[in-house]
Amino acid sequence: MAPTVSGDELLTLYEQMAVIRRTEKAAHDLFLSGLVKGTTHLAAGHEAIAVGASAALRDDDYVFATYRGHHHALARGATPEECLAELMSRATGLCKAKGGSMHLTKASAGMLGSYAIVGAHLPMAVGAAWSARLRGTDQLAVAFFGDGATNIGAFHEALNLAAVWKLPVLFVCENNLYMEYTAIADVTAVPRPAADRAPAYGIPGETVDGNDVVLVKETVARLARRARAGDGPAVLEAETYRHYGHSRADPATYRPAEEVERWLKHDPLDIARGRLDRLGVSATAIDAADERATAVVQAAVDAAKAAPAPDPAEALTDVWADGGSAWRT
Amino acid sequence: MADLTDAQEADAQRQITYREAVAEGIAREMRRDPAVVCLGEDIGEAGGVFKTTSGLFKEFGPGRVWDTPISEQAIVGAAMGAAMTGMRPVAEIMFSDFLACCWDYLANEIPKVRYMTGGQVTVPLVVRTANGGGLGFGAQHSQATENWAFTVPGLKIAAPSTPADVIGMMASAIRSDDPVVFFEHKGLFASKGPPAPPDHVVELGKAAVVREGADITLVALASMVPVALTAADRLAREGIEAEVVDLRCLVPLDVSTVLASLDKTSRLTIVEENPYQGGWGATLVSVVADEGFGLLDAPVRRVAGECVPLPFADALEERVIPTVDKVVSAVRELAAY
Ligand SMILES: Cc1ncc(C[n+]2csc(CCOP(=O)(O)OP(=O)(O)O)c2C)c(N)n1
């Protein structure tokens, strides 16, 4: 098949992935140095899914993600500086430091939120797709979620409703083989937790190598065309692996060494590099993209560190649409 | 009424039921604003299990009135997604007990997303639900659950007691840029009242003094408003004049109207259908203790439900939830204090 992604475009996707990888590394280091509190769920290893899918979407499409959502916020247009400032509880954070790592949201870029209750956002994506239909647009809604989410009721309710109403929504499962510490295979009755269940709702269920940004882009583009044409939802199961543990508390010792090794060798950045090489993009050009990514993230870290803490008065704003939080007279 | 024509007079005397008011309130807003859409189980051609959406499907069609599967999470979750992207959905959860099936959306998602995104996202939706006892539906279809929502910052809570208020508050709820949980009381569906004038809007968070009196303030909500009014009539025959405040909303909570009434009466009894423990009355009493202690000449009383699941038989239910007799005896004691 003729390549659908040019060298130039792939280099851009590569650079986006490199920015995400370095932002995740920065988040990790800042956590260890005490500058990020709470927890983080890093998506290093998952970059190709966010970047590949975003490349196939339009600016006015809607994206809903999980607590492991840094990569989606960044791929959708949030800057490393906004994201790191949010993690570091700074006033300049993406969500004014009211969201934190698990809730990175950039509504102006169609990134309608990161939700920390497993599976909760799937029906919301269905609603956004329904709204597109009601308003007569051909916008698409995409829900990214983990393999663990496929065993929660909201997943099943969302798939059925999307199918029966034939809505333009894509359900993209990032199957990284584990929930928190438990292998998904140990607690799931079918081998492909998302794709295998889709046909039961009359929805196509596909799998893709989630570490290959080109394949992800092509697959999402195809499913998106179908959904926009009115042919209804689809489930895409993207196979991937997380480089870090589930969260900051987790050294991930439950994963067999040879499995980790195999997946680390199947790194999305390396795969993209190999493709760039075959497309004739020079090593110098790729190295330059890496350097730009490093510089952007370093500048973001510096800026976030220098930013002020939020004004405590902000704690009592943004509950209601009038900006305030009054519950009584 | 010499200045009214006969037709106008007849119209003014026409009474509508609370259940008709629900459908009319929604229809008025759907006519006004094409962004208003309804979804829920059996709400379309069937008109709803309580016939509270009667006529909507006929007038607005399947593009605006959507029947859903039995999927409470999908109903409220999809309403949320639609509200975030330009629509004003009105979602029906058939019985308020079933809110537990989609509680994540009411407790964790809808009320938090504006705050945790730093104000980026607005969720202008209404979740309507049939609340409370009185129809003999047993413990899983009869609860007064407005207190569940009352514990969650970020939800507005409406619970009208008259047909006109249903229409006026439905207008405010649907127009609100904030999420509103709208409790329609099952025990009131068949009750009648004066119709609402055109463009009738009742601001959320404004209580109504529905009976004036100088001796004691009775604060009630939804089905307890007629109970309090009947009690007040009986008490009047004994020479005790009760002022009855219909709270109408729990959030925003109209503390000012309650304190203004206490300024007149110095005595307070709260009538709530829900169990005493965890009831909204406890919050109201604590605010009064904080800010209105000096106004009181007597302790406050709460006439509330017993802390048991709501039983089936009328005789048992009466034992459990507030009745006119219970209110009358509580007030008599307080008046004599
Ligand atoms: C409803 C709910 N139950 C449990 C949790 C705790 N929890 C957080 S992440 C997680 C694992 C989710 O795994 P998966 O969906 O595969 O996503 P991944 O972390 O692998 O990206 C669990 C159990 C939660 N946040 N929400």
CSV table of N, CA and C in Angstrom, one decimal, chain A residues 92-171:
chain,number,residue,atom,x,y,z
A,92,THR,N,-0.6,29.2,36.7
A,92,THR,CA,-0.7,29.2,35.2
A,92,THR,C,-1.0,27.8,34.6
A,93,GLY,N,-1.4,26.9,35.5
A,93,GLY,CA,-1.7,25.5,35.1
A,93,GLY,C,-2.9,25.5,34.1
A,94,LEU,N,-3.0,24.4,33.3
A,94,LEU,CA,-4.0,24.3,32.3
A,94,LEU,C,-5.4,24.5,32.9
A,95,CYS,N,-5.6,24.0,34.1
A,95,CYS,CA,-6.9,24.1,34.8
A,95,CYS,C,-6.8,24.9,36.0
A,96,LYS,N,-6.0,25.9,36.0
A,96,LYS,CA,-5.8,26.8,37.2
A,96,LYS,C,-5.4,26.1,38.4
A,97,ALA,N,-4.7,24.9,38.2
A,97,ALA,CA,-4.3,24.1,39.4
A,97,ALA,C,-5.5,23.5,40.2
A,98,LYS,N,-6.7,23.4,39.5
A,98,LYS,CA,-7.8,22.8,40.2
A,98,LYS,C,-8.0,21.4,39.7
A,99,GLY,N,-7.3,21.0,38.7
A,99,GLY,CA,-7.5,19.7,38.1
A,99,GLY,C,-6.5,18.7,38.5
A,100,GLY,N,-5.2,19.1,38.2
A,100,GLY,CA,-4.1,18.1,38.5
A,100,GLY,C,-3.9,17.1,37.4
A,101,SER,N,-2.9,16.3,37.7
A,101,SER,CA,-2.5,15.3,36.7
A,101,SER,C,-3.7,14.5,36.1
A,102,MET,N,-4.6,14.1,36.9
A,102,MET,CA,-5.7,13.2,36.4
A,102,MET,C,-6.8,13.9,35.6
A,103,HIS,N,-6.7,15.3,35.6
A,103,HIS,CA,-7.9,16.0,34.9
A,103,HIS,C,-7.4,17.0,33.9
A,104,LEU,N,-6.3,16.7,33.2
A,104,LEU,CA,-5.9,17.7,32.2
A,104,LEU,C,-7.0,17.9,31.1
A,105,THR,N,-7.4,19.1,30.9
A,105,THR,CA,-8.5,19.4,30.0
A,105,THR,C,-8.1,20.7,29.3
A,106,LYS,N,-8.4,20.7,27.9
A,106,LYS,CA,-8.2,21.9,27.2
A,106,LYS,C,-9.4,22.0,26.2
A,107,ALA,N,-10.5,22.5,26.8
A,107,ALA,CA,-11.8,22.5,26.0
A,107,ALA,C,-11.7,23.3,24.7
A,108,SER,N,-10.9,24.3,24.7
A,108,SER,CA,-10.8,25.2,23.5
A,108,SER,C,-10.2,24.4,22.3
A,109,ALA,N,-9.5,23.3,22.7
A,109,ALA,CA,-8.9,22.5,21.6
A,109,ALA,C,-9.7,21.2,21.4
A,110,GLY,N,-10.9,21.1,22.0
A,110,GLY,CA,-11.7,19.9,21.8
A,110,GLY,C,-11.3,18.8,22.7
A,111,MET,N,-10.4,19.1,23.7
A,111,MET,CA,-10.0,18.1,24.7
A,111,MET,C,-11.0,18.3,25.9
A,112,LEU,N,-12.0,17.5,25.9
A,112,LEU,CA,-13.1,17.8,26.8
A,112,LEU,C,-13.0,17.2,28.2
A,113,GLY,N,-11.8,16.7,28.5
A,113,GLY,CA,-11.6,16.3,29.9
A,113,GLY,C,-10.9,15.0,30.0
A,114,SER,N,-10.3,14.8,31.2
A,114,SER,CA,-9.7,13.6,31.6
A,114,SER,C,-10.4,13.1,32.9
A,115,TYR,N,-10.9,11.9,32.9
A,115,TYR,CA,-11.8,11.5,34.0
A,115,TYR,C,-11.2,10.4,34.7
A,116,ALA,N,-11.3,10.5,36.1
A,116,ALA,CA,-10.6,9.6,36.9
A,116,ALA,C,-11.4,8.4,37.4
A,117,ILE,N,-12.7,8.4,37.1
A,117,ILE,CA,-13.5,7.3,37.4
A,117,ILE,C,-13.6,6.4,36.2
A,118,VAL,N,-13.0,5.2,36.3
A,118,VAL,CA,-12.8,4.3,35.2
A,118,VAL,C,-14.1,4.1,34.4
A,119,GLY,N,-14.0,4.5,33.1
A,119,GLY,CA,-15.1,4.2,32.2
A,119,GLY,C,-16.2,5.3,32.1
A,120,ALA,N,-16.1,6.3,33.0
A,120,ALA,CA,-17.2,7.3,33.1
A,120,ALA,C,-17.4,8.1,31.9
A,121,HIS,N,-16.3,8.3,31.2
A,121,HIS,CA,-16.4,9.3,30.1
A,121,HIS,C,-16.9,8.7,28.8
A,122,LEU,N,-17.1,7.3,28.7
A,122,LEU,CA,-17.6,6.8,27.5
A,122,LEU,C,-19.0,7.2,27.1
A,123,PRO,N,-19.9,7.2,28.1
A,123,PRO,CA,-21.2,7.8,27.8
A,123,PRO,C,-21.2,9.3,27.4
A,124,MET,N,-20.2,10.0,28.0
A,124,MET,CA,-20.1,11.4,27.7
A,124,MET,C,-19.7,11.6,26.2
A,125,ALA,N,-18.8,10.8,25.7
A,125,ALA,CA,-18.4,10.9,24.3
A,125,ALA,C,-19.6,10.5,23.4
A,126,VAL,N,-20.4,9.6,23.9
A,126,VAL,CA,-21.6,9.2,23.1
A,126,VAL,C,-22.5,10.5,23.1
A,127,GLY,N,-22.6,11.2,24.2
A,127,GLY,CA,-23.5,12.4,24.2
A,127,GLY,C,-22.9,13.5,23.4
A,128,ALA,N,-21.6,13.6,23.3
A,128,ALA,CA,-21.0,14.7,22.4
A,128,ALA,C,-21.3,14.3,21.0
A,129,ALA,N,-21.2,13.0,20.6
A,129,ALA,CA,-21.5,12.6,19.3
A,129,ALA,C,-23.0,12.8,18.9
A,130,TRP,N,-23.9,12.6,19.9
A,130,TRP,CA,-25.3,12.8,19.8
A,130,TRP,C,-25.6,14.3,19.5
A,131,SER,N,-24.9,15.1,20.3
A,131,SER,CA,-25.0,16.5,20.1
A,131,SER,C,-24.6,17.0,18.8
A,132,ALA,N,-23.5,16.4,18.2
A,132,ALA,CA,-23.1,16.8,16.9
A,132,ALA,C,-24.2,16.4,15.9
A,133,ARG,N,-24.8,15.3,16.1
A,133,ARG,CA,-25.9,14.9,15.2
A,133,ARG,C,-27.1,15.9,15.3
A,134,LEU,N,-27.4,16.2,16.6
A,134,LEU,CA,-28.5,17.1,16.8
A,134,LEU,C,-28.3,18.5,16.2
A,135,ARG,N,-27.1,18.9,16.2
A,135,ARG,CA,-26.7,20.2,15.7
A,135,ARG,C,-26.4,20.2,14.2
A,136,GLY,N,-26.5,19.0,13.7
A,136,GLY,CA,-26.3,18.9,12.2
A,136,GLY,C,-24.9,19.1,11.7
A,137,THR,N,-23.9,18.9,12.6
A,137,THR,CA,-22.5,18.9,12.1
A,137,THR,C,-22.0,17.5,11.9
A,138,ASP,N,-20.8,17.4,11.3
A,138,ASP,CA,-20.3,16.1,11.1
A,138,ASP,C,-19.0,15.9,12.0
A,139,GLN,N,-19.1,16.5,13.2
A,139,GLN,CA,-18.1,16.3,14.2
A,139,GLN,C,-18.1,14.9,14.7
A,140,LEU,N,-16.9,14.5,15.2
A,140,LEU,CA,-16.7,13.1,15.7
A,140,LEU,C,-16.4,13.3,17.2
A,141,ALA,N,-16.8,12.3,18.0
A,141,ALA,CA,-16.3,12.2,19.4
A,141,ALA,C,-15.5,10.9,19.6
A,142,VAL,N,-14.4,11.1,20.3
A,142,VAL,CA,-13.5,9.9,20.6
A,142,VAL,C,-13.3,9.8,22.1
A,143,ALA,N,-13.5,8.5,22.5
A,143,ALA,CA,-13.2,8.2,23.9
A,143,ALA,C,-12.0,7.3,24.0
A,144,PHE,N,-10.9,7.7,24.6
A,144,PHE,CA,-9.8,6.9,24.9
A,144,PHE,C,-9.9,6.3,26.3
A,145,PHE,N,-9.6,5.0,26.4
A,145,PHE,CA,-9.8,4.4,27.7
A,145,PHE,C,-8.9,3.2,27.8
A,146,GLY,N,-8.7,2.7,29.0
A,146,GLY,CA,-7.8,1.5,29.2
A,146,GLY,C,-8.6,0.2,29.0
A,147,ASP,N,-7.8,-0.9,29.0
A,147,ASP,CA,-8.4,-2.2,28.9
A,147,ASP,C,-9.3,-2.5,30.1
A,148,GLY,N,-8.9,-2.0,31.3
A,148,GLY,CA,-9.6,-2.2,32.5
A,148,GLY,C,-11.1,-1.7,32.4
A,149,ALA,N,-11.2,-0.6,31.6
A,149,ALA,CA,-12.6,0.0,31.6
A,149,ALA,C,-13.6,-0.8,30.8
A,150,THR,N,-13.1,-1.8,30.1
A,150,THR,CA,-14.1,-2.6,29.3
A,150,THR,C,-14.9,-3.6,30.2
A,151,ASN,N,-14.6,-3.7,31.5
A,151,ASN,CA,-15.4,-4.5,32.4
A,151,ASN,C,-16.3,-3.7,33.2
A,152,ILE,N,-16.4,-2.5,33.0
A,152,ILE,CA,-17.3,-1.6,33.8
A,152,ILE,C,-18.6,-1.4,33.0
A,153,GLY,N,-19.7,-1.2,33.7
A,153,GLY,CA,-21.0,-1.1,33.1
A,153,GLY,C,-21.1,0.0,32.1
A,154,ALA,N,-20.5,1.1,32.4
A,154,ALA,CA,-20.7,2.3,31.5
A,154,ALA,C,-20.2,2.0,30.1
A,155,PHE,N,-19.1,1.1,30.0
A,155,PHE,CA,-18.6,0.7,28.7
A,155,PHE,C,-19.7,0.1,27.8
A,156,HIS,N,-20.4,-0.8,28.5
A,156,HIS,CA,-21.5,-1.6,27.7
A,156,HIS,C,-22.7,-0.7,27.4
A,157,GLU,N,-23.0,0.1,28.4
A,157,GLU,CA,-24.2,1.0,28.1
A,157,GLU,C,-23.8,2.0,27.0
A,158,ALA,N,-22.6,2.5,27.0
A,158,ALA,CA,-22.2,3.4,26.0
A,158,ALA,C,-22.2,2.8,24.6
A,159,LEU,N,-21.6,1.6,24.5
A,159,LEU,CA,-21.5,0.9,23.2
A,159,LEU,C,-22.9,0.7,22.6
A,160,ASN,N,-23.8,0.2,23.5
A,160,ASN,CA,-25.1,-0.1,23.0
A,160,ASN,C,-25.9,1.2,22.5
A,161,LEU,N,-25.8,2.2,23.4
A,161,LEU,CA,-26.5,3.4,23.0
A,161,LEU,C,-25.9,4.0,21.7
A,162,ALA,N,-24.6,4.0,21.6
A,162,ALA,CA,-24.0,4.6,20.4
A,162,ALA,C,-24.4,3.8,19.2
A,163,ALA,N,-24.5,2.5,19.3
A,163,ALA,CA,-24.8,1.6,18.2
A,163,ALA,C,-26.3,1.8,17.8
A,164,VAL,N,-27.2,1.8,18.8
A,164,VAL,CA,-28.6,1.9,18.5
A,164,VAL,C,-29.0,3.2,17.9
A,165,TRP,N,-28.3,4.3,18.3
A,165,TRP,CA,-28.5,5.6,17.8
A,165,TRP,C,-27.6,5.9,16.6
A,166,LYS,N,-26.7,5.0,16.2
A,166,LYS,CA,-25.8,5.1,15.1
A,166,LYS,C,-25.0,6.4,15.1
A,167,LEU,N,-24.3,6.6,16.2
A,167,LEU,CA,-23.6,7.9,16.4
A,167,LEU,C,-22.2,7.9,16.0
A,168,PRO,N,-21.7,9.1,15.6
A,168,PRO,CA,-20.3,9.2,15.2
A,168,PRO,C,-19.3,9.3,16.4
A,169,VAL,N,-19.1,8.1,17.0
A,169,VAL,CA,-18.2,8.1,18.1
A,169,VAL,C,-17.2,6.9,17.9
A,170,LEU,N,-16.0,7.2,18.3
A,170,LEU,CA,-15.0,6.1,18.2
A,170,LEU,C,-14.5,5.8,19.7
A,171,PHE,N,-14.5,4.5,20.0
A,171,PHE,CA,-14.1,4.0,21.3
A,171,PHE,C,-12.7,3.4,21.1
